Amino acid sequence: MLEQLAGPFDFHDADGALLSPSLASGAPETVWDDDVGLISHMTIGEAACYTVTQLDGLTYPRSTYDRARPLVLDMQRENALLAKAWIDLATLYAFDKFSGTYGEAVSSGATGHMLYPMVRAADRYLQAANSRIYVMTLEAPMTTAVEFLFSGALGTHAAISRTEEDDVLCIAWSDTGVVTYYNCTAKQEVRARQYLPSHLKAWYSPRHKVFVLIDSAKQISVHAVTPRPDAVSAPEALTPVTRGRKSILRARVTGSNGEVCAAERVDWSLEGPGLLGAAQSVTDSDGYATIDYYAPLDMPASPIITAGVTF
Amino acid sequence: MFKQVFQTGLVPYRRPDEWGGIPTGIGLQSLYNPWLITPPREYAEAFGGVGPFVLYSDRTETITGPTTIGLIAWTNRIYWPGWEIVHYKFDGVSGALLSRSAVVWGAVEAAWTSGVQQGFDGRLWRSYLTDLHELSDDLGQTLRVIPASRFGRAATKLPVPDVQNDIIVLPSEAVLTAIDVYRLSTGEHLRRIHTSDVPGAICPERRGRVFVLGKTRQLLNLINFETGEIMATWKCPSPVGAQKMLLSWDVVYRRLLVFAWTPDAENGASTSRVIGYYPLPIATNLCTPIPLQVPRKGRTVPVLTRVVGDAGEPVASVVVTGAASGAAVMSGYGSQIVTDSGYAVLPVECTDTGLASLDFSVPA
């Protein structure tokens, strides 16, 4: 499980009043954007409006539109968003994320057939749902087809984010918390899967390299891209323990889903004869930490060496 | 929130003893609007009706500076006919009241005027009945009339004409949160630009650009209407209880002039004035420090914060300073200039296991 860095924070306005984001099923009007913050739609004061929320939940009105429109990632323009018309969900409009306003219509195709979350890629529309990637053509977006089926049951709803790579999307599946990465050029899953707690919505922030998550209590939290250590394996000897010789031992640190935990500090302890080369060592990229053990010539009892992680 | 750089004196109301006393006669000599002088009220006039309806600035020189600020308002008064359209002028440097004069519009004329606006050339225009009237300098004559039908509209409220470039900007009649841009001479509709808020005031900034102030949440857009781009979105400073806000751009001092009609004091004195701001947002909030990597003993982790204004817009070029206690200390200088996006990342060294307390601030 990816480690929580901060939060959970309540959504609140500048006066400290609690707010409730309108996170209906799929919450298509809510998107994390590194330039702006969390773009959402909720009631502040007496009326609903588009809002911008910082990572600590502080929320401001950004435009007064009382109807939420689903937002769509636009991969054809740098860090851009599109908005669907709220009546027929068909026409796509440019969306000015800084002012919370709509611009020119960019497509009038029947994209209402496609649910959310949705992406306009260079050559097609994509949607992630039901452990699948669905696609529609840009020219005649009438019917959807399955482009890719992820292994395992990942859930129904997901949120899609940009990553540092132009053609790789990050997909956070709400029901299971699984994070998958999809290369929309190669049309295949890439990178190792990661695991968040189950949530309402979560996005990857390529600028800050963290995940922004809204949980079922509608609170916002920030998670690292590294897993929280959950288990340390029993030390194993890489070289046999021999009287009067140095031997090398190692232990592996893993997360709750068996993920590799790199760069974690492992504390070593010894009961019995001999000497450890150090009290601590750091895990490598495979999650292994190694330690030297110096066995004495005289070993009246077997040494007991343990490894643990403290933080 | 902007930095305030200027203010005028309060718009002055006159007391009966400074004017014509308290009427005691009958007919035209009778007391109108007696509530104005019912204790604790003690002034013979007050903003009323549509209240102040245009704020403008022009290059009329005064003894102290190159600009004059004008405000025209509907007032109620205790004398016949019970109302008056008053034209106030303030010095653009000292903020002092320069003059106060009556606008010679008749009651019908005043009642059918639904808005007066300053165009790009500084001249005042008004929406009268449904049509657009260009006014003479003394406001007493109509120089020309442009019918609303030229633009395919029912009315021309809040018009911002640019005669030199043959453009007019009007709030959209089709969409609540939008402005429409037309060719002034032909009425051709050029483009529609959606705004963050329902337009309540519009004023020219420079060629091709207008400020649009919303009347719902006081969101302020700076819009390039030639390209359709919204260049900035802020929250306009607005006093508590403001009934109406007016906007003007001072081209000489490059400051945004805002007039807010605020409730009169208990004794009936005016509390309203024109305030000038530099349209650069000032910091109102600092995001709680967020570690971007997992804190561990012996590790230096980047900690993120963000400086924003009161519309959540990023505030750039301010310095964030950090302090740490408990299991961490600040690494490096402990301060950072924020980026254009308002973000600052300060390194924090984790010196021990356990809890650390971080306190980031923006020095005044």
XYZ file of C-alpha atoms in Angstrom:
675
model
C 0.000 0.000 0.000
C 1.345 3.399 -0.927
C 2.262 5.321 2.192
C 0.166 8.253 3.266
C 2.117 11.486 3.413
C -0.466 13.996 4.601
C -4.103 14.228 5.534
C -6.871 13.360 5.595
C -8.070 16.935 5.333
C -11.662 18.107 5.256
C -12.787 20.225 2.343
C -13.267 23.686 3.786
C -13.585 27.259 2.643
C -11.385 30.172 3.640
C -13.583 30.786 6.694
C -13.148 27.204 7.854
C -16.678 26.086 6.977
C -16.847 22.445 5.954
C -17.770 21.705 2.348
C -18.926 18.576 0.653
C -17.733 17.853 -2.871
C -20.402 16.484 -5.163
C -18.727 13.176 -5.758
C -21.490 11.171 -7.318
C -20.734 7.839 -8.887
C -17.718 8.317 -11.084
C -17.459 12.010 -10.122
C -16.649 13.053 -13.671
C -16.547 16.749 -12.809
C -13.661 16.308 -10.380
C -10.083 16.248 -11.650
C -6.685 16.906 -10.113
C -4.584 19.355 -12.110
C -1.051 20.337 -11.114
C -1.434 23.884 -12.418
C -4.664 24.652 -10.615
C -5.380 22.096 -7.904
C -8.391 19.858 -7.467
C -11.075 21.093 -9.842
C -14.490 20.112 -8.598
C -18.059 21.301 -8.305
C -19.725 21.870 -4.973
C -21.957 24.194 -3.039
C -20.296 27.156 -1.364
C -22.671 29.550 0.275
C -26.062 29.222 -1.303
C -25.138 28.064 -4.757
C -23.135 25.395 -6.505
C -20.071 26.448 -8.430
C -16.826 25.219 -9.874
C -14.198 25.111 -7.195
C -10.461 24.822 -6.791
C -9.081 22.928 -3.806
C -5.528 22.906 -2.522
C -3.879 19.788 -1.144
C -4.943 20.636 2.404
C -8.628 20.877 1.481
C -8.835 24.673 1.298
C -11.414 25.399 -1.389
C -12.352 28.502 -3.368
C -15.095 29.239 -5.900
C -13.623 29.586 -9.368
C -16.703 30.114 -11.504
C -20.397 30.343 -10.806
C -21.757 27.686 -13.144
C -24.433 25.869 -11.237
C -24.326 22.704 -13.287
C -21.378 20.364 -13.221
C -20.080 19.128 -16.520
C -17.925 16.040 -16.880
C -14.301 16.954 -17.465
C -12.145 15.144 -19.983
C -8.355 14.962 -20.184
C -7.204 16.364 -23.508
C -3.945 14.749 -24.566
C -3.940 16.771 -27.782
C -3.062 19.936 -25.908
C -0.574 20.340 -23.099
C -2.181 20.014 -19.673
C -5.582 20.853 -21.138
C -9.082 19.785 -20.216
C -12.338 19.512 -22.101
C -15.865 19.682 -20.743
C -18.940 17.878 -21.934
C -22.206 19.671 -22.488
C -24.452 18.994 -19.548
C -27.624 18.444 -21.532
C -26.760 15.689 -23.961
C -23.215 14.973 -22.766
C -22.306 14.892 -26.432
C -20.602 18.087 -27.449
C -17.120 18.622 -26.065
C -15.981 22.141 -25.250
C -12.590 23.529 -24.435
C -12.400 24.124 -20.688
C -10.335 26.955 -19.264
C -9.230 25.427 -15.999
C -7.856 28.697 -14.682
C -11.125 30.594 -14.949
C -13.483 27.613 -14.759
C -15.139 28.596 -18.032
C -16.049 26.913 -21.276
C -14.674 27.806 -24.666
C -15.346 26.773 -28.224
C -16.913 23.442 -29.096
C -14.191 21.075 -30.225
C -16.311 18.067 -31.090
C -19.981 17.497 -31.605
C -19.770 13.762 -32.022
C -21.930 11.527 -29.906
C -19.396 11.088 -27.160
C -22.300 10.671 -24.789
C -21.976 6.977 -25.530
C -18.745 6.984 -23.594
C -18.849 7.111 -19.851
C -16.145 8.345 -17.543
C -13.358 8.982 -16.940
C -12.534 9.917 -20.440
C -9.479 11.003 -22.390
C -9.126 12.541 -25.825
C -5.908 11.064 -27.166
C -4.243 11.975 -30.440
C -6.215 9.435 -32.458
C -9.135 8.242 -30.325
C -11.167 8.644 -27.185
C -10.350 6.359 -24.268
C -12.281 5.392 -21.215
C -11.321 3.212 -18.248
C -14.058 1.119 -16.637
C -14.764 -2.447 -15.611
C -11.063 -3.395 -15.700
C -10.976 -2.410 -19.349
C -9.852 0.329 -21.688
C -12.652 1.262 -24.066
C -12.064 3.347 -27.163
C -14.040 5.338 -29.728
C -12.821 6.919 -32.924
C -12.505 10.688 -33.096
C -14.246 10.863 -36.438
C -17.371 8.842 -35.696
C -17.614 8.419 -31.934
C -20.773 6.352 -31.909
C -19.815 2.998 -30.458
C -17.191 1.830 -28.041
C -14.856 -1.116 -28.391
C -12.662 -2.841 -25.847
C -9.033 -2.071 -26.549
C -7.411 -3.691 -23.537
C -8.441 -5.963 -20.699
C -6.429 -5.702 -17.517
C -5.789 -8.898 -15.632
C -7.720 -9.338 -12.418
C -10.877 -7.627 -11.256
C -9.860 -3.999 -10.817
C -13.315 -2.552 -10.322
C -15.903 -0.462 -12.100
C -14.795 3.133 -11.626
C -11.422 4.723 -12.140
C -9.700 8.066 -12.447
C -7.183 8.772 -15.190
C -4.187 11.053 -14.803
C -1.294 12.159 -16.906
C 2.190 10.916 -16.042
C 5.685 12.155 -16.802
C 5.529 10.234 -20.087
C 3.289 11.675 -22.778
C 1.772 8.390 -23.844
C 1.450 6.728 -20.451
C -1.707 7.206 -18.405
C -2.102 6.443 -14.729
C -5.394 4.737 -13.877
C -6.455 4.546 -10.229
C -9.278 2.054 -9.716
C -11.565 3.238 -6.962
C -13.087 -0.008 -5.694
C -9.869 -1.946 -5.275
C -7.333 0.863 -4.937
C -5.158 -0.738 -7.620
C -3.105 1.672 -9.716
C -2.281 0.611 -13.246
C -0.330 2.366 -15.980
C -1.367 2.176 -19.601
C 0.683 3.085 -22.627
C -1.895 4.361 -25.067
C 0.523 4.185 -27.988
C 1.700 0.619 -27.407
C -1.782 -0.245 -26.088
C -0.458 -2.275 -23.196
C -0.028 -2.127 -19.458
C 3.342 -0.828 -18.364
C 5.141 -0.390 -15.049
C 4.441 -2.335 -11.880
C 1.047 -2.005 -10.272
C 0.715 0.028 -7.122
C -1.871 -0.078 -4.379
C -3.817 2.700 -2.726
C -6.568 2.287 -0.162
C -10.007 1.968 -1.747
C -11.303 5.445 -2.427
C -13.784 7.597 -4.297
C -11.232 9.138 -6.637
C -7.455 9.319 -6.845
C -5.072 10.949 -9.282
C -1.361 10.932 -9.897
C 0.451 14.259 -9.811
C 3.326 14.146 -12.300
C 4.727 17.445 -11.046
C 4.886 16.488 -7.388
C 5.148 12.732 -7.880
C 2.467 11.933 -5.328
C -1.086 10.644 -5.394
C -4.010 12.835 -4.420
C -6.855 10.786 -3.008
C -10.429 11.442 -1.906
C -11.649 8.758 0.459
C -15.156 7.534 1.202
C -15.498 10.140 3.962
C -14.891 12.777 1.275
C -11.594 13.845 2.757
C -8.479 14.598 0.762
C -5.103 13.014 1.464
C -1.731 12.756 -0.210
C 0.080 9.473 -0.749
C 3.640 8.711 -1.722
C 4.628 6.719 -4.778
C 6.499 4.347 -2.480
C 4.829 1.593 -0.456
C 4.695 1.584 3.297
C 6.816 -1.269 4.725
C 4.621 -4.005 6.047
C 6.872 -7.037 6.465
C 10.554 -7.886 6.843
C 11.625 -11.364 5.855
C 13.712 -13.504 8.134
C 17.412 -12.894 7.497
C 19.002 -15.389 5.141
C 22.705 -16.035 4.768
C 24.067 -15.260 1.333
C 27.349 -16.807 2.364
C 27.482 -19.600 4.939
C 28.068 -18.636 8.542
C 31.495 -20.064 9.288
C 33.514 -19.810 12.503
C 36.139 -17.128 12.268
C 34.799 -15.799 8.972
C 32.639 -12.949 7.751
C 29.361 -13.872 6.169
C 26.710 -11.757 4.459
C 23.052 -11.875 5.436
C 20.086 -10.193 3.847
C 16.437 -9.483 4.586
C 13.738 -8.188 2.286
C 11.271 -5.420 3.108
C 7.902 -5.575 1.379
C 4.594 -3.746 1.431
C 1.214 -5.197 2.277
C 0.740 -6.337 -1.316
C 4.216 -7.750 -1.634
C 5.575 -4.598 -3.240
C 9.279 -3.921 -3.088
C 10.252 -1.314 -0.500
C 13.437 0.361 -1.635
C 15.601 2.810 0.328
C 14.170 1.730 3.662
C 16.435 1.679 6.690
C 16.636 -1.762 8.317
C 17.682 -2.147 11.958
C 19.707 -5.257 12.718
C 20.071 -6.918 16.097
C 22.123 -9.820 17.299
C 21.687 -12.157 20.232
C 24.507 -14.580 20.837
C 28.105 -14.736 19.759
C 29.712 -12.729 17.028
C 29.488 -9.206 15.720
C 27.409 -7.309 13.171
C 29.151 -5.022 10.704
C 26.633 -2.261 11.344
C 23.449 -1.610 13.254
C 21.560 -0.454 10.164
C 21.577 -0.878 6.422
C 19.384 0.360 3.582
C 17.313 -1.698 1.160
C 18.278 -1.747 -2.493
C 15.988 -1.413 -5.498
C 14.788 -4.987 -4.969
C 13.962 -4.304 -1.328
C 16.929 -6.230 0.077
C 19.122 -4.966 2.911
C 22.367 -6.765 3.586
C 24.587 -6.924 6.636
C 27.966 -8.439 7.465
C 28.168 -10.927 10.300
C 31.535 -11.824 11.886
C 31.432 -15.207 13.546
C 33.899 -15.861 16.358
C 36.091 -18.950 16.458
C 34.368 -20.047 19.593
C 30.588 -20.320 19.174
C 28.996 -21.870 22.229
C 25.481 -21.024 20.891
C 23.927 -20.147 17.562
C 23.541 -16.429 16.874
C 20.014 -15.025 16.560
C 19.953 -12.189 14.028
C 16.789 -10.215 13.433
C 15.912 -7.396 11.061
C 13.247 -4.768 11.514
C 12.109 -1.437 10.132
C 11.370 1.487 12.373
C 10.084 4.930 11.352
C -7.275 40.315 -2.878
C -5.199 43.120 -4.276
C -2.869 45.579 -2.661
C -4.652 48.846 -2.001
C -2.731 51.846 -3.286
C -5.279 54.640 -3.290
C -8.567 55.782 -1.900
C -10.779 58.798 -2.210
C -12.543 60.433 0.645
C -16.004 59.164 1.502
C -18.661 60.326 -0.927
C -20.082 63.230 1.081
C -23.754 63.691 1.808
C -24.983 67.176 2.718
C -26.784 68.005 5.933
C -29.869 70.241 5.807
C -27.958 73.066 7.464
C -25.298 72.858 4.730
C -27.925 73.001 2.007
C -31.410 74.502 2.190
C -32.563 73.694 5.698
C -35.496 71.404 6.409
C -38.493 72.156 4.147
C -41.624 73.172 6.039
C -43.891 74.312 3.225
C -46.450 72.575 1.068
C -46.346 71.373 -2.511
C -42.939 71.864 -4.061
C -41.750 73.364 -0.790
C -42.721 70.331 1.283
C -40.454 67.810 2.884
C -39.613 64.907 0.608
C -38.246 61.596 1.891
C -38.638 62.533 5.565
C -36.952 59.249 6.538
C -33.670 60.838 5.506
C -33.775 63.161 8.503
C -35.604 60.913 10.922
C -33.228 60.501 13.892
C -30.712 59.103 14.177
C -30.378 60.017 10.475
C -29.285 63.583 9.941
C -28.364 63.982 6.261
C -30.516 65.577 3.585
C -29.539 63.069 0.877
C -28.433 59.484 0.393
C -27.804 57.084 -2.445
C -31.102 55.595 -3.525
C -32.879 54.056 -6.470
C -30.280 52.467 -8.707
C -27.647 54.210 -6.586
C -24.243 54.945 -8.085
C -24.245 53.725 -11.664
C -21.004 54.708 -13.290
C -17.414 55.067 -12.176
C -14.885 56.401 -14.622
C -11.457 57.933 -14.771
C -10.114 60.362 -17.319
C -7.075 62.482 -18.040
C -8.508 65.750 -16.840
C -5.596 67.342 -15.046
C -5.946 68.777 -11.579
C -3.581 70.899 -9.546
C -2.004 67.772 -8.080
C -2.071 65.235 -10.855
C -3.007 64.071 -14.311
C -6.220 62.170 -13.626
C -9.725 62.750 -12.380
C -12.124 60.122 -11.094
C -15.834 60.531 -11.733
C -18.830 58.929 -10.083
C -22.445 59.471 -11.096
C -25.175 58.366 -8.734
C -28.887 58.509 -8.200
C -29.593 60.099 -4.835
C -32.707 60.623 -2.786
C -33.060 64.010 -1.079
C -35.441 65.904 1.151
C -36.146 68.598 -1.466
C -38.384 68.578 -4.488
C -38.485 66.441 -6.605
C -37.096 64.045 -4.018
C -34.250 62.752 -6.166
C -31.227 63.973 -8.030
C -28.568 62.556 -10.322
C -25.280 63.776 -8.883
C -21.941 63.837 -10.648
C -19.002 63.651 -8.204
C -15.412 64.287 -9.271
C -12.384 63.309 -7.225
C -8.721 64.176 -7.574
C -6.865 61.137 -8.934
C -3.867 61.717 -6.668
C -5.148 63.129 -3.400
C -8.567 61.517 -3.574
C -10.194 64.757 -2.482
C -13.638 65.714 -3.737
C -13.207 68.274 -6.532
C -16.770 68.994 -7.451
C -20.345 67.919 -7.099
C -22.904 68.867 -9.728
C -26.361 67.843 -10.827
C -26.841 65.977 -14.079
C -29.653 67.657 -15.942
C -31.630 64.608 -16.888
C -35.365 64.704 -16.379
C -37.137 62.105 -14.321
C -38.260 60.083 -17.318
C -34.843 60.275 -18.894
C -33.173 59.181 -15.681
C -35.666 56.412 -15.063
C -35.144 54.917 -18.507
C -31.375 54.979 -18.296
C -30.309 51.458 -17.439
C -26.579 51.945 -17.424
C -23.794 54.400 -18.140
C -20.411 53.126 -19.186
C -17.046 54.498 -20.189
C -15.808 53.482 -23.613
C -12.245 52.856 -24.652
C -11.782 56.464 -25.742
C -12.874 57.731 -22.347
C -16.248 58.990 -23.527
C -19.375 58.032 -21.593
C -22.196 56.069 -23.172
C -25.530 55.130 -21.761
C -28.097 52.502 -22.397
C -31.326 54.480 -22.725
C -34.536 52.542 -23.146
C -32.995 49.735 -25.150
C -30.592 51.681 -27.329
C -27.052 52.912 -27.012
C -26.489 56.658 -26.673
C -23.128 58.380 -26.964
C -23.112 61.312 -24.546
C -21.581 64.734 -24.792
C -18.920 65.747 -22.303
C -21.449 67.580 -20.165
C -23.732 64.538 -20.305
C -26.544 66.799 -21.450
C -26.771 65.771 -25.096
C -26.917 62.585 -27.068
C -24.342 62.667 -29.854
C -25.579 59.570 -31.624
C -27.892 56.644 -31.105
C -27.172 53.037 -31.990
C -30.195 50.749 -31.814
C -29.957 47.474 -29.949
C -31.450 45.806 -32.989
C -28.199 46.395 -34.847
C -26.704 43.688 -32.663
C -29.795 41.516 -32.731
C -30.339 42.259 -29.065
C -33.187 43.407 -26.877
C -31.046 45.943 -25.007
C -27.550 47.330 -24.683
C -26.990 47.320 -20.957
C -23.359 47.616 -19.767
C -21.968 48.635 -23.156
C -18.217 49.059 -23.623
C -17.657 50.565 -27.076
C -14.272 50.836 -28.743
C -15.012 53.333 -31.502
C -11.485 53.445 -32.852
C -11.403 49.712 -33.437
C -15.093 49.416 -34.325
C -15.890 46.990 -31.499
C -18.426 46.838 -28.728
C -18.463 44.467 -25.770
C -21.766 43.653 -24.080
C -22.911 41.083 -21.537
C -24.470 38.199 -23.402
C -28.244 38.086 -23.510
C -28.187 34.414 -24.446
C -25.870 33.109 -21.755
C -25.861 34.332 -18.191
C -22.109 34.052 -17.705
C -20.645 35.418 -20.917
C -19.841 38.560 -22.839
C -20.510 39.044 -26.521
C -18.241 40.973 -28.864
C -19.730 42.761 -31.873
C -18.593 44.940 -34.748
C -19.873 48.354 -33.661
C -20.655 49.649 -37.141
C -22.419 46.607 -38.522
C -23.577 44.680 -35.479
C -21.795 41.545 -36.654
C -21.358 39.098 -33.786
C -17.668 38.305 -33.550
C -17.378 36.001 -30.575
C -18.775 34.938 -27.253
C -16.507 34.576 -24.244
C -17.678 32.771 -21.148
C -16.885 34.446 -17.854
C -16.342 33.095 -14.371
C -19.266 35.004 -12.919
C -22.392 36.837 -14.034
C -21.105 40.144 -15.455
C -22.059 42.995 -13.163
C -19.502 45.564 -14.284
C -17.246 45.825 -17.305
C -14.513 48.348 -17.967
C -11.830 48.822 -20.604
C -8.245 48.067 -19.640
C -6.220 48.580 -22.793
C -6.829 47.866 -26.448
C -8.526 44.518 -26.806
C -8.869 43.898 -23.079
C -11.600 44.417 -20.536
C -12.114 43.672 -16.889
C -15.359 41.856 -16.137
C -16.523 41.853 -12.540
C -19.063 39.243 -11.481
C -21.991 40.180 -9.334
C -22.513 36.776 -7.728
C -19.138 35.960 -6.214
C -17.165 39.073 -7.181
C -14.920 37.012 -9.451
C -12.925 39.278 -11.717
C -11.722 38.253 -15.179
C -9.222 40.113 -17.309
C -10.266 39.174 -20.829
C -8.580 39.636 -24.169
C -11.695 39.879 -26.292
C -9.713 39.889 -29.522
C -8.460 36.361 -28.866
C -11.127 35.147 -26.491
C -8.512 34.390 -23.843
C -9.193 34.894 -20.144
C -5.869 36.205 -18.998
C -6.459 36.145 -15.257
C -9.104 35.343 -12.685
C -9.124 36.947 -9.261
C -11.563 37.831 -6.540
C -12.272 41.528 -6.458
C -12.010 43.136 -3.038
C -15.554 43.759 -1.858
C -16.602 45.265 1.468
C -19.127 43.382 3.575
C -22.660 44.394 2.690
C -21.779 46.045 -0.608
C -24.993 46.515 -2.585
C -23.335 47.348 -5.845
C -19.834 47.535 -7.229
C -18.477 49.653 -10.045
C -15.190 49.349 -11.837
C -12.803 51.552 -13.759
C -9.226 51.316 -14.946
C -6.885 54.231 -14.382
C -4.719 54.249 -17.497
C -2.208 56.708 -16.043
C -1.418 54.988 -12.773
C -2.411 51.513 -14.006
C -4.615 50.811 -11.051
C -8.010 49.237 -10.766
C -10.577 51.604 -9.295
C -13.423 49.972 -7.415
C -16.442 51.681 -5.970
C -18.583 49.696 -3.558
C -21.941 51.071 -2.455
C -21.968 50.159 1.201
C -24.770 50.732 3.732
C -24.995 54.185 5.257
C -23.851 54.718 8.815
C -26.423 54.832 11.603
C -26.621 58.613 11.361
C -27.082 58.384 7.619
C -23.529 59.340 6.667
C -22.073 57.783 3.556
C -19.571 54.966 4.018
C -18.802 54.538 0.319
C -15.613 55.538 -1.432
C -13.486 54.720 -4.461
C -10.508 52.486 -3.727
C -7.572 51.871 -6.055
C -5.679 48.583 -6.276
C -2.716 47.239 -8.155
C -4.185 44.203 -9.918
C -1.625 41.781 -8.602
C -2.914 39.197 -6.164
C -1.538 39.184 -2.666
C -1.117 36.055 -0.606
C -4.016 35.196 1.652
C -3.366 31.520 2.342
C -0.480 29.117 2.606
C -1.119 25.428 2.085
C -0.342 23.101 4.960
C 3.181 21.674 4.420
C 2.970 18.404 2.487
C 5.980 16.033 2.437
C 6.520 14.744 -1.079
C 8.538 11.754 0.070
C 8.172 9.457 3.010
C 9.947 10.972 6.032
C 12.513 8.657 7.577
C 15.265 9.213 10.094
C 18.390 10.376 8.279
C 16.497 11.293 5.094
C 16.081 14.786 3.690
C 12.634 15.082 2.165
C 11.141 17.855 0.007
C 8.146 19.496 1.615
C 5.640 21.304 -0.572
C 3.511 24.314 0.123
C 1.563 26.697 -2.070
C 0.819 30.374 -1.772
C -2.590 31.422 -3.083
C -4.811 34.455 -3.154
C -8.449 34.578 -2.147
C -9.690 33.008 -5.372
C -7.240 30.141 -4.940
C -5.091 31.660 -7.665
C -1.331 31.150 -7.349
C 0.701 34.028 -6.002
C 4.210 34.190 -7.414
C 7.480 35.738 -6.303
C 6.971 35.667 -2.575
C 9.363 33.999 -0.163
C 8.240 31.119 2.000
C 10.180 30.497 5.187
C 10.084 27.236 7.089
C 10.760 26.230 10.669
C 10.929 22.685 11.989
C 10.933 21.192 15.454
C 10.754 17.726 16.968
C 12.283 15.032 14.810
C 13.304 17.332 11.939
C 15.267 20.444 11.109
C 15.140 22.696 8.054
C 17.831 21.902 5.544
C 19.630 24.548 3.511
C 18.475 28.131 3.813
C 15.043 27.253 5.124
C 13.380 29.593 2.687
C 12.345 29.496 -0.944
C 10.874 31.807 -3.565
C 7.651 30.355 -4.918
C 7.255 29.516 -8.589
C 4.758 31.082 -10.969
C 2.354 28.349 -9.949
C 2.651 29.451 -6.335
C 4.503 26.324 -5.250
C 7.553 26.245 -3.012
C 9.483 23.143 -2.002
C 11.669 23.328 1.108
C 14.024 20.508 2.121
C 13.553 19.138 5.617
C 16.035 16.815 7.255
C 14.550 14.094 9.432
C 16.877 13.789 12.401
C 15.042 11.144 14.368
C 12.088 8.838 14.385
C 8.823 10.187 15.721
C 6.855 13.337 15.123
C 8.108 16.548 13.609
C 6.345 19.867 13.512
C 6.659 22.140 10.493
C 5.654 25.772 10.405
C 5.834 27.538 7.049
C 5.063 31.205 6.664
C 5.253 34.115 4.259
C 7.070 37.007 5.932
C 5.214 40.279 5.593
